[in-house]
mmCIF file of C-alpha atoms and ligand atoms in Angstrom:
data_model
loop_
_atom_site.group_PDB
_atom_site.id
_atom_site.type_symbol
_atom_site.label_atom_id
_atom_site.label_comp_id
_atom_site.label_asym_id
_atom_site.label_seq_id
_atom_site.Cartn_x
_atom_site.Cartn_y
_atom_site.Cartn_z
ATOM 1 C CA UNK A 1 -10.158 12.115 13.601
ATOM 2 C CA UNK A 2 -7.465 10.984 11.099
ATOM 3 C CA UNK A 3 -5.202 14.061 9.891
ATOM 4 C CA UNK A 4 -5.545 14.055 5.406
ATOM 5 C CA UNK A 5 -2.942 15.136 3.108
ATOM 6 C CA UNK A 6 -3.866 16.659 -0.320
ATOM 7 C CA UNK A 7 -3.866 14.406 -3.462
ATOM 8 C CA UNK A 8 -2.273 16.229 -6.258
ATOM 9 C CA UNK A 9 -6.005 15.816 -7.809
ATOM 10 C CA UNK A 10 -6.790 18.168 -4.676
ATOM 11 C CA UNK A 11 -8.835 14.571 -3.053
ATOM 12 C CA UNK A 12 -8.082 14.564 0.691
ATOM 13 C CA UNK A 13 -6.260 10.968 1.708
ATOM 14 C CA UNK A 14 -5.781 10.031 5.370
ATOM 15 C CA UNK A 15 -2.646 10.097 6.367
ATOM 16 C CA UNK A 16 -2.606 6.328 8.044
ATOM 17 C CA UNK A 17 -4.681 3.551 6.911
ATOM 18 C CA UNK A 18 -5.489 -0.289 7.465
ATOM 19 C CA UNK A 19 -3.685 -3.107 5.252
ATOM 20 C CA UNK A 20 -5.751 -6.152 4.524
ATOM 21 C CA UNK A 21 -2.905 -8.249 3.007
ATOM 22 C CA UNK A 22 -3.454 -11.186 5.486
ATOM 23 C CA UNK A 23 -4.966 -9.071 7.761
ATOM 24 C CA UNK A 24 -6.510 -12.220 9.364
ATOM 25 C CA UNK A 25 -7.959 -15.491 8.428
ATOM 26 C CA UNK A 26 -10.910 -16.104 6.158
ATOM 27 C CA UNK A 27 -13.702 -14.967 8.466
ATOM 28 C CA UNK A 28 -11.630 -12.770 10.559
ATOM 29 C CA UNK A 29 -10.579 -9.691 8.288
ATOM 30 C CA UNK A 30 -14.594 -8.462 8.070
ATOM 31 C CA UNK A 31 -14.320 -8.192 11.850
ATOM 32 C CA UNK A 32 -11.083 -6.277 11.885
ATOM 33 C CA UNK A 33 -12.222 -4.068 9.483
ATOM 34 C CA UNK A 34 -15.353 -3.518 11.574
ATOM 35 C CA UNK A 35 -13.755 -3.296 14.280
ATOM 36 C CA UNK A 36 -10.826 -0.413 13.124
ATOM 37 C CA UNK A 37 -13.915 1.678 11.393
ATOM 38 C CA UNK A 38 -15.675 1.502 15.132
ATOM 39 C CA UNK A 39 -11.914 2.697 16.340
ATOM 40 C CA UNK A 40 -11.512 5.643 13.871
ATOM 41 C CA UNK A 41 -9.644 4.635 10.471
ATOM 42 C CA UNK A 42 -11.165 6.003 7.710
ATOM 43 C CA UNK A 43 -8.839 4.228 5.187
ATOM 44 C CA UNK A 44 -8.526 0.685 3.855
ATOM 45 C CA UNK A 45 -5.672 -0.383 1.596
ATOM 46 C CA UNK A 46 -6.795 -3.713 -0.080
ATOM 47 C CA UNK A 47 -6.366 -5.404 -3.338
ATOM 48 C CA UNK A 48 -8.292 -8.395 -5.568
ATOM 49 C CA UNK A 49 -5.423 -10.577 -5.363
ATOM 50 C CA UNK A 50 -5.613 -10.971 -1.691
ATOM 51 C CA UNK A 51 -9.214 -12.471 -2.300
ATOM 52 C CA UNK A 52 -11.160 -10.964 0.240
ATOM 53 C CA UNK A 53 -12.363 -7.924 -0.918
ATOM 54 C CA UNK A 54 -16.201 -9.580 -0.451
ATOM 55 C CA UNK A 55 -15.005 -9.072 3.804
ATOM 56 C CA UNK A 56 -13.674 -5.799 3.600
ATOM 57 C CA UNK A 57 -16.915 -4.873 1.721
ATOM 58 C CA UNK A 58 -19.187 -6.052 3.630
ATOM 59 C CA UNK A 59 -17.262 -4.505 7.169
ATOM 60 C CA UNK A 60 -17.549 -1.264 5.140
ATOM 61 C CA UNK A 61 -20.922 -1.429 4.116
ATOM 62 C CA UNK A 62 -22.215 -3.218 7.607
ATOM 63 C CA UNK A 63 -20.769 0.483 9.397
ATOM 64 C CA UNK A 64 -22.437 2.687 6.846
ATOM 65 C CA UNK A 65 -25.830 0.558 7.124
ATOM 66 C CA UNK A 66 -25.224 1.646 11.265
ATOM 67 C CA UNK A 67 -24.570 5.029 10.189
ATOM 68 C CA UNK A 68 -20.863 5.077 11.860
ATOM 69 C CA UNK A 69 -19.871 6.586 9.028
ATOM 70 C CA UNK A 70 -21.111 7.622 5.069
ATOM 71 C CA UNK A 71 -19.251 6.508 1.764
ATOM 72 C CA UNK A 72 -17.851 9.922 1.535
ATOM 73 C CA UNK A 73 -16.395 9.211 5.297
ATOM 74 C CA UNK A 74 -13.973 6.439 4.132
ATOM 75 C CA UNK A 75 -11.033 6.352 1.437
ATOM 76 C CA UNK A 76 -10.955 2.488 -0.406
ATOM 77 C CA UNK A 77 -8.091 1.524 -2.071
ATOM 78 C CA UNK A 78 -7.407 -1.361 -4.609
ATOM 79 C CA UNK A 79 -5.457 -2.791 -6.982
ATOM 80 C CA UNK A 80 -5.276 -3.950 -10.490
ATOM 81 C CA UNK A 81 -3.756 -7.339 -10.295
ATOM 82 C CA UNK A 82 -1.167 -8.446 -12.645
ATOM 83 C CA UNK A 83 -3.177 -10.694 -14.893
ATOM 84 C CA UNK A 84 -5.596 -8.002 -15.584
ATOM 85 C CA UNK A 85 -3.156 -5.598 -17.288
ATOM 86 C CA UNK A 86 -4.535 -5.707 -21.080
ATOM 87 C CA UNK A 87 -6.584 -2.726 -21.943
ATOM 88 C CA UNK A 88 -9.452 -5.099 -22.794
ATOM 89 C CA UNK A 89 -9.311 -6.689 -19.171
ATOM 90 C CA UNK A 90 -9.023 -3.584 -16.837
ATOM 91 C CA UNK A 91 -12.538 -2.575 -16.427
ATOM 92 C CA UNK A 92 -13.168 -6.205 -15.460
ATOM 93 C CA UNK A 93 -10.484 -6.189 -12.856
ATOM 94 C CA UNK A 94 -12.076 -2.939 -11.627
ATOM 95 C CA UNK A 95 -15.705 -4.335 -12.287
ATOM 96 C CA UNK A 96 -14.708 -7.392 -10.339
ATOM 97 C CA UNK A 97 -13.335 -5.644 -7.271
ATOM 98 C CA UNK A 98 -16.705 -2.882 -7.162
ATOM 99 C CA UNK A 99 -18.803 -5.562 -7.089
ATOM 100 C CA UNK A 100 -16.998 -8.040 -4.336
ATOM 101 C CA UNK A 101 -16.357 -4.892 -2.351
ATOM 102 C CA UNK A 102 -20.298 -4.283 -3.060
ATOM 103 C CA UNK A 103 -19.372 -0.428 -3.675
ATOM 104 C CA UNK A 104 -19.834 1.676 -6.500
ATOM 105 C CA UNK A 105 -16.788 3.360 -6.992
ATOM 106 C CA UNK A 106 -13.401 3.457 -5.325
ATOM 107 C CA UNK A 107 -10.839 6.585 -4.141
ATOM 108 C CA UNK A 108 -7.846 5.020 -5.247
ATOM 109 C CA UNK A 109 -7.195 2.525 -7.876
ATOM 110 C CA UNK A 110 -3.465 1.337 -8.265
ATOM 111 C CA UNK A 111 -1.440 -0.605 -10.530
ATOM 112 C CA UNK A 112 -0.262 -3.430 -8.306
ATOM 113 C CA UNK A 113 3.099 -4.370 -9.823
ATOM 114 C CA UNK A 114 4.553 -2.939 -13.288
ATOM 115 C CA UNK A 115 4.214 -6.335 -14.507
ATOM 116 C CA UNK A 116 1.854 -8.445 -16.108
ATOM 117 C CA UNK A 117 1.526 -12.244 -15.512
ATOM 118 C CA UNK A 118 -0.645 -14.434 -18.590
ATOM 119 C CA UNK A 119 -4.524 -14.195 -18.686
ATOM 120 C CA UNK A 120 -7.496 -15.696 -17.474
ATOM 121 C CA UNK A 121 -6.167 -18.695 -15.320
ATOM 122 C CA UNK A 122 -4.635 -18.481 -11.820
ATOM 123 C CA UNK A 123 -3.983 -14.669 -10.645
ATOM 124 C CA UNK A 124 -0.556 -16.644 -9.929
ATOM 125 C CA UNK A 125 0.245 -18.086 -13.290
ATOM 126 C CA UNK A 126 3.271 -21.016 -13.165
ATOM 127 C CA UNK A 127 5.217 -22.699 -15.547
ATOM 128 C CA UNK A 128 6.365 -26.068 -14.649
ATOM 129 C CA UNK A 129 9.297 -24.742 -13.208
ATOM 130 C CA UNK A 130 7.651 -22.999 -10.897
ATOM 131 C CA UNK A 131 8.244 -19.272 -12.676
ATOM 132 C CA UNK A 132 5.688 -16.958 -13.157
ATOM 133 C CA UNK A 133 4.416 -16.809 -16.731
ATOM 134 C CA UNK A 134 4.907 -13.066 -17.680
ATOM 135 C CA UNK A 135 2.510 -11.062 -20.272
ATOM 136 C CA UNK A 136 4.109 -8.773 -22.927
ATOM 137 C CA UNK A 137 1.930 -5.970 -21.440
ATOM 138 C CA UNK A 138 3.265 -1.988 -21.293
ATOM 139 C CA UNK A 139 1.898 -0.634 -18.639
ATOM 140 C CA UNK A 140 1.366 2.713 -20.575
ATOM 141 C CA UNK A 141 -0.829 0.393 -22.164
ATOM 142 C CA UNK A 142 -2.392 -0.122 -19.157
ATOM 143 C CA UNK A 143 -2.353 3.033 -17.796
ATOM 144 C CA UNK A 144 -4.723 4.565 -20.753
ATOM 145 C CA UNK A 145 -7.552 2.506 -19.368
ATOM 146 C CA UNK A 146 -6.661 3.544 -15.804
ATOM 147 C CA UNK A 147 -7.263 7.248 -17.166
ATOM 148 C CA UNK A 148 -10.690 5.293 -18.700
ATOM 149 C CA UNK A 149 -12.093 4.079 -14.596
ATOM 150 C CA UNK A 150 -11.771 7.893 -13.484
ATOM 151 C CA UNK A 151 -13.613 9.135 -16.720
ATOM 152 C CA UNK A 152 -16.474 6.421 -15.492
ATOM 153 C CA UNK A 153 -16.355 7.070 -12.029
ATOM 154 C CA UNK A 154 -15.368 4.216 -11.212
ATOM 155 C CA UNK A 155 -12.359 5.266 -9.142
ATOM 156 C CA UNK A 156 -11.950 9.007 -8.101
ATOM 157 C CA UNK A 157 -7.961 8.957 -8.280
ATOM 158 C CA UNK A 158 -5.584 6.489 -9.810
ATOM 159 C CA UNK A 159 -1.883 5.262 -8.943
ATOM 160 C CA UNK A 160 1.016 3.306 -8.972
ATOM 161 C CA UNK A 161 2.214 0.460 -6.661
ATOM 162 C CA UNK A 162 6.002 -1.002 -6.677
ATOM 163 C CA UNK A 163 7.493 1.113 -9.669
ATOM 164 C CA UNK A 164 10.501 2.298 -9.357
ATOM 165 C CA UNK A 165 12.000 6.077 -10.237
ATOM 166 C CA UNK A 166 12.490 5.539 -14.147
ATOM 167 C CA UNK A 167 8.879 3.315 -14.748
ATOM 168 C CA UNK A 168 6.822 6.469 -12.361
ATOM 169 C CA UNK A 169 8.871 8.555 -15.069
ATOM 170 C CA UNK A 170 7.305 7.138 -18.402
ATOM 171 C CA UNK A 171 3.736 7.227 -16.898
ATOM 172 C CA UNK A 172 4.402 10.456 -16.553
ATOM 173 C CA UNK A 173 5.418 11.227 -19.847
ATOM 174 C CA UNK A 174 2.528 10.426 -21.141
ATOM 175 C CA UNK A 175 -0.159 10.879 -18.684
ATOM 176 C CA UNK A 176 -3.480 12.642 -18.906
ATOM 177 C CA UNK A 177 -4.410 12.395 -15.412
ATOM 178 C CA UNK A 178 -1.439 11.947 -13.344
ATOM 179 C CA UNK A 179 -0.395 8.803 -11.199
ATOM 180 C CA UNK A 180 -1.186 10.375 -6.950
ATOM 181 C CA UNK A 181 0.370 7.750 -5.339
ATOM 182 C CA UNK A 182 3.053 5.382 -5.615
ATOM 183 C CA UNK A 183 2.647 2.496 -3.139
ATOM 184 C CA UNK A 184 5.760 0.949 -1.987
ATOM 185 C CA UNK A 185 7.804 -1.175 1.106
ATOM 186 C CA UNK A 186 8.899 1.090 3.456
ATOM 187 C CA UNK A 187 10.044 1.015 6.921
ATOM 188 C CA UNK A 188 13.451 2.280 8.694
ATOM 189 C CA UNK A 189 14.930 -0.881 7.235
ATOM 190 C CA UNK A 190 14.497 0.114 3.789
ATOM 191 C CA UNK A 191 13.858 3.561 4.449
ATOM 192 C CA UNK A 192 13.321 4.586 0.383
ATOM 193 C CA UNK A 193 14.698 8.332 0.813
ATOM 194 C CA UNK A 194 15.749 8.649 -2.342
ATOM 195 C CA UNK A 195 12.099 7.124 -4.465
ATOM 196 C CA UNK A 196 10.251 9.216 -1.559
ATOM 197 C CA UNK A 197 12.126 12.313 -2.684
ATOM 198 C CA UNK A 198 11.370 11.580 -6.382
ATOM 199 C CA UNK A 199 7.933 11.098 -6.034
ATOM 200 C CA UNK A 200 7.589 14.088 -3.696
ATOM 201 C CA UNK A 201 9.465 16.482 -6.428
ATOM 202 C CA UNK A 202 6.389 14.893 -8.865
ATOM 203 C CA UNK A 203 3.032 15.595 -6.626
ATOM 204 C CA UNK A 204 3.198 12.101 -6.001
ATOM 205 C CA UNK A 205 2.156 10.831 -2.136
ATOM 206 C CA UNK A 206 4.426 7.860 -1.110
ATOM 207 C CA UNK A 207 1.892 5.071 0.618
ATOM 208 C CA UNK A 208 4.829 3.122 2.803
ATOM 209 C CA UNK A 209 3.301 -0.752 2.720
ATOM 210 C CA UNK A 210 4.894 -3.332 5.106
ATOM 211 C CA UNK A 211 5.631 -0.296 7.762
ATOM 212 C CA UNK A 212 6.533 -2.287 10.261
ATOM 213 C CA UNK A 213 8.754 -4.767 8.256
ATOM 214 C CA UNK A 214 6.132 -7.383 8.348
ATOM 215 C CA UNK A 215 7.728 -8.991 11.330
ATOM 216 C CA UNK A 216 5.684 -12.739 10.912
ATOM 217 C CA UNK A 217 6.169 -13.012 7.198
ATOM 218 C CA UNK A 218 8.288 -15.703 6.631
ATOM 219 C CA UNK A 219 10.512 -13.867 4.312
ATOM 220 C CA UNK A 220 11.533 -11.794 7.327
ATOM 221 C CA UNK A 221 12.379 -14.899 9.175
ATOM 222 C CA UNK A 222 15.951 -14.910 8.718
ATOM 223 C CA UNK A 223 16.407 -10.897 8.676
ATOM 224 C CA UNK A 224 16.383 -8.664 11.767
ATOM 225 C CA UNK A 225 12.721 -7.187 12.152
ATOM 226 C CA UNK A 226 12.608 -3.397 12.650
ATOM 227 C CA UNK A 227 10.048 -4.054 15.614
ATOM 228 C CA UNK A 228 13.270 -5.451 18.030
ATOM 229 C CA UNK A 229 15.947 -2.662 16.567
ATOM 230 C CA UNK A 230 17.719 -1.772 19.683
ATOM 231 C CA UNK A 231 18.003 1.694 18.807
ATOM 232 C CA UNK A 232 13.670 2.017 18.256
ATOM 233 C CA UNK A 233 13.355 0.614 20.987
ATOM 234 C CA UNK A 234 15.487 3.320 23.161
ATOM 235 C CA UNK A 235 13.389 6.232 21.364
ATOM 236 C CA UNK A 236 10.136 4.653 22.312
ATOM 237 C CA UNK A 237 11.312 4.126 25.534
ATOM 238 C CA UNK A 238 12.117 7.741 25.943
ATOM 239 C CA UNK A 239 8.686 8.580 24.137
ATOM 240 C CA UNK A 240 6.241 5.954 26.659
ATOM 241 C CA UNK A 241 5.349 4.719 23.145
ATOM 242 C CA UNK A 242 5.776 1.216 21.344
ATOM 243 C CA UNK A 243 8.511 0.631 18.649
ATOM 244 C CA UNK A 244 5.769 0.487 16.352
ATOM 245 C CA UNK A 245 4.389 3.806 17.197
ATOM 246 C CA UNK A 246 7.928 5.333 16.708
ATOM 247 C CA UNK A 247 7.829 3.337 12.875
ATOM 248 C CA UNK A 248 4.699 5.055 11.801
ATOM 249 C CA UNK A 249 5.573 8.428 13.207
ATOM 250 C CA UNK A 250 8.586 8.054 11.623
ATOM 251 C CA UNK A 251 7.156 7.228 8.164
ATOM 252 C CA UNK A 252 4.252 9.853 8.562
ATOM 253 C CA UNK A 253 7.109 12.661 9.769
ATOM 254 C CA UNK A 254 8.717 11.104 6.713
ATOM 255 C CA UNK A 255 5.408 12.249 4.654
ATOM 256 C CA UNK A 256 4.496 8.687 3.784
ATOM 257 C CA UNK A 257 1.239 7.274 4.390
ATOM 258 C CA UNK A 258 1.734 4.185 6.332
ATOM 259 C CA UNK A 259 -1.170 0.935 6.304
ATOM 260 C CA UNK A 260 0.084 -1.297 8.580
ATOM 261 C CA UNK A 261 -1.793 -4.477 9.691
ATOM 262 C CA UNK A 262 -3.364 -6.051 12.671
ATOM 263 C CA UNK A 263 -5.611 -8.535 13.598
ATOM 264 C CA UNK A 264 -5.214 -8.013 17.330
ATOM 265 C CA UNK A 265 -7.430 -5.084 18.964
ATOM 266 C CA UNK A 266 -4.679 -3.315 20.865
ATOM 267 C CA UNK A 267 -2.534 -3.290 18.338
ATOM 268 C CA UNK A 268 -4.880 -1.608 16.345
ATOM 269 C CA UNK A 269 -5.688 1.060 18.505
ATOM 270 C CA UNK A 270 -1.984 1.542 19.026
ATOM 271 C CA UNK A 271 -0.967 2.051 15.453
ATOM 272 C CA UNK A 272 -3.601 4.991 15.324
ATOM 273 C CA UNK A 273 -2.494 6.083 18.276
ATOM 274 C CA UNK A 274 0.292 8.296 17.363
ATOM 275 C CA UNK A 275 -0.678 12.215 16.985
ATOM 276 C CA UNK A 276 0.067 13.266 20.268
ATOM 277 C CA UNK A 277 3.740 13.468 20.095
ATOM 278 C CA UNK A 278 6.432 14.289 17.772
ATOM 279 C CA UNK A 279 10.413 12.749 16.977
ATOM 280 C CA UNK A 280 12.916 15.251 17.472
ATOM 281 C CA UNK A 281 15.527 15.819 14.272
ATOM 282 C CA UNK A 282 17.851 13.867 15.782
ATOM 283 C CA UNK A 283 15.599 11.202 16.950
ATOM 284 C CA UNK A 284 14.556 11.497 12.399
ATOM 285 C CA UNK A 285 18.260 11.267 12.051
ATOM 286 C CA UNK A 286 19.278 8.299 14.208
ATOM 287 C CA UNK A 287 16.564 6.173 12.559
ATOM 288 C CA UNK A 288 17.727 7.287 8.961
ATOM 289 C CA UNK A 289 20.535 5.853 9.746
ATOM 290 C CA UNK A 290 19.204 2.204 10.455
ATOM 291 C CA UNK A 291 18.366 1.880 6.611
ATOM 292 C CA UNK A 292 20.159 -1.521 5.707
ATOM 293 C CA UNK A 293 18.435 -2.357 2.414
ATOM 294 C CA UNK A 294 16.193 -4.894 3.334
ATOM 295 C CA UNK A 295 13.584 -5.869 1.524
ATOM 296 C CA UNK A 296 10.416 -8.659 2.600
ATOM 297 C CA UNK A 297 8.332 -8.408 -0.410
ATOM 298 C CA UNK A 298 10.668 -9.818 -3.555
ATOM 299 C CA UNK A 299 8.288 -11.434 -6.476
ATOM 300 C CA UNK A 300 8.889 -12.459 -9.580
ATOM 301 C CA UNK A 301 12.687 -11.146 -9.818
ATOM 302 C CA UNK A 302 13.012 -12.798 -13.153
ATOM 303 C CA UNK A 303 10.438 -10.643 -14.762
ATOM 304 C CA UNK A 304 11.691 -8.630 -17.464
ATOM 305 C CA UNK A 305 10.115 -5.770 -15.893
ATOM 306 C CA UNK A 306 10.972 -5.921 -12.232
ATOM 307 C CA UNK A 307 11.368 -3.253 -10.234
ATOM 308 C CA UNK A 308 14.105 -3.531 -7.814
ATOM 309 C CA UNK A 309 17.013 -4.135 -9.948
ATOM 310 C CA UNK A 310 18.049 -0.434 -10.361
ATOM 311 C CA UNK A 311 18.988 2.052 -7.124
ATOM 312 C CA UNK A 312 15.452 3.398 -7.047
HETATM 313 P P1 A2P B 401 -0.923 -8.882 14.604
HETATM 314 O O1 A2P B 401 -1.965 -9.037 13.541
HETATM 315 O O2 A2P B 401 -0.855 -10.055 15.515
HETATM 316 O O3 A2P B 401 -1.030 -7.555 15.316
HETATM 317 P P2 A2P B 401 3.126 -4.963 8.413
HETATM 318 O O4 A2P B 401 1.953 -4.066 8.459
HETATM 319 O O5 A2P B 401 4.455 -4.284 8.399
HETATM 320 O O6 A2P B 401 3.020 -5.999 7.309
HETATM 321 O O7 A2P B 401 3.140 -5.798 9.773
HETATM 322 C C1 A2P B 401 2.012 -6.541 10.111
HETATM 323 C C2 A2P B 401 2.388 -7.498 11.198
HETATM 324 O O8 A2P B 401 2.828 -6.778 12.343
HETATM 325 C C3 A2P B 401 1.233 -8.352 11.615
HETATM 326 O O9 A2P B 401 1.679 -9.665 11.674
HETATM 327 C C4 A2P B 401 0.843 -7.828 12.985
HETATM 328 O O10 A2P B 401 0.512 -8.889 13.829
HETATM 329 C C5 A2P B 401 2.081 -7.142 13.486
HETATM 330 N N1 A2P B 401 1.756 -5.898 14.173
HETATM 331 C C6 A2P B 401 0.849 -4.959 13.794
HETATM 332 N N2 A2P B 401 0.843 -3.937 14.657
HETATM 333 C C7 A2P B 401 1.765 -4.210 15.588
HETATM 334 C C8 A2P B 401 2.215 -3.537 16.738
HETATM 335 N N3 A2P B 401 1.710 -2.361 17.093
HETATM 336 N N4 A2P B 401 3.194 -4.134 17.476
HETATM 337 C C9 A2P B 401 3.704 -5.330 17.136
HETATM 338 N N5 A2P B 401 3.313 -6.019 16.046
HETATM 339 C C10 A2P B 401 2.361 -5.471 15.279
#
């Protein structure tokens, strides 16, 4: 049984959840997803721009049709990709992902990025230099038709994913139904206190993606992976737990929701695997204190509306 935290819409969201970013190769992720429902998750982060919503659907629908669990059992996520930001396109992103996924309405519905890349080609649209063709797209713009998929039912909450202090601010502003979550990297490397404390002061849940630093990303080739920090490793030593384990009880005594990733069985089972113990203050402390400011998911830094570019 997977502990909930309240929604500022009063919705109930489990506390840890599964990723699906890569979560496997084509073929693989509907077994994984099987396979962590059979193991107890009852929440699946995914997205329509990591094209394979039609797997994690039919996992999801394959354990109802067993009666392992109901609809009402599991929290779906998704996300509103980035060419899909003009008010005229967002029910078909939504309409798109409901009917790959196979389900008729989600819990969560995010904005992926505060960006928007050009319509109706690639979801990755290049110029011939290689650069990401932006849309002139405010995502207050956006975010009216967001309000639009709740009044539907198409989505029982809505969010944000990857905004930083100042854009969660001007949705805000303006918003009829408030933003719940705001989805972003974290992990002791980049440890976000100061955006977590933000969002907290606002009703809004943290969801902590890349928890575990994405160790076999390529982007973390070069960096040190949180996985092997000496330091993690001494606590979970002390603990009879994995380094992992002590990441996503760190996030989760952190009040984030982690949604880490795994193909592998174990590993899955381990990541859930974390309510019977507890990190001391101290323990907190010492792994505050690893924060170094890195960051594996960078995209589209030249993008007049990019993130990362301010403190938080
Ligand atoms: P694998 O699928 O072989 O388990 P993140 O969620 O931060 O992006 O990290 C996901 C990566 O971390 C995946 O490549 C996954 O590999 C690996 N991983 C997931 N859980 C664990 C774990 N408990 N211990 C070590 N590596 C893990």
């Amino acid at each position: 049984m997977i502990l909930t935290v309240k929604l500022n819409d009063n919705l109930d969201f489990p506390i840890i959840g599964l990723g699906t970013y890569n979560a496997g190769k084509e073929g693989e992720v509907e077994e994984v997803v099987k396979h962590a429902i059979d193991i107890g998750y009852r929440h699946i982060d995914g997205a329509l721009v990591y094209e394979n919503e039609k797997e994690v659907g039919a996992a999801i629908k394959a354990k109802i049709a067993e009666g392992v669990i109901m609809r009402d059992d599991i929290f779906v996520t998704s996300k509103l990709w980035n060419t899909y930001h003009k008010p005229e396109l967002v029910m078909q992103g939504i309409k798109k992902t409901l009917s790959d996924l196979g389900l008729e309405y989600l819990d969560l519905y995010l904005v992926h990025w505060p960006f928007a890349f050009q319509e109706g080609g690639s979801l990755m649209p290049k110029d011939e230099n290689d650069k990401f063709i932006p849309s002139d797209v405010d995502y207050l713009d956006t975010w009216k038709v967001m309000e639009e998929c709740v009044k539907l039912g198409l989505t029982k909450s809505v969010g944000l994913s990857n905004f930083n202090s100042e854009q969660i601010q001007r949705v805000l502003d303006v918003a009829t139904i408030k933003p719940v979550v705001n989805q972003i990297e974290c992990h002791p490397y980049l440890n976000q206190s100061k955006l977590i404390a933000f969002c907290k002061e606002r009703g809004i849940v943290v969801t902590a993606y890349s928890p575990l630093g994405s160790p076999n990303s390529i982007a973390m080739a070069d960096t040190p992976a949180p996985l092997k920090d000496p330091k993690l490793q001494e606590i979970a030593k002390e603990h009879e737990k994995t380094a992992a384990q002590i990441i996503l009880r760190y996030l989760i005594q952190h009040g984030t929701v982690p949604i880490p990733k795994s193909s592998n069985k174990e590993r899955l089972k381990e990541n859930i695997d974390i309510f019977n113990f507890k990190l001391s203050p101290q323990e907190m402390a010492s792994i505050d204190a690893l924060d170094r400011n890195v960051r594996v998911c960078t995209f589209a830094e030249d993008h007049k509306l990019y993130p990362f570019n301010i403190e938080f």
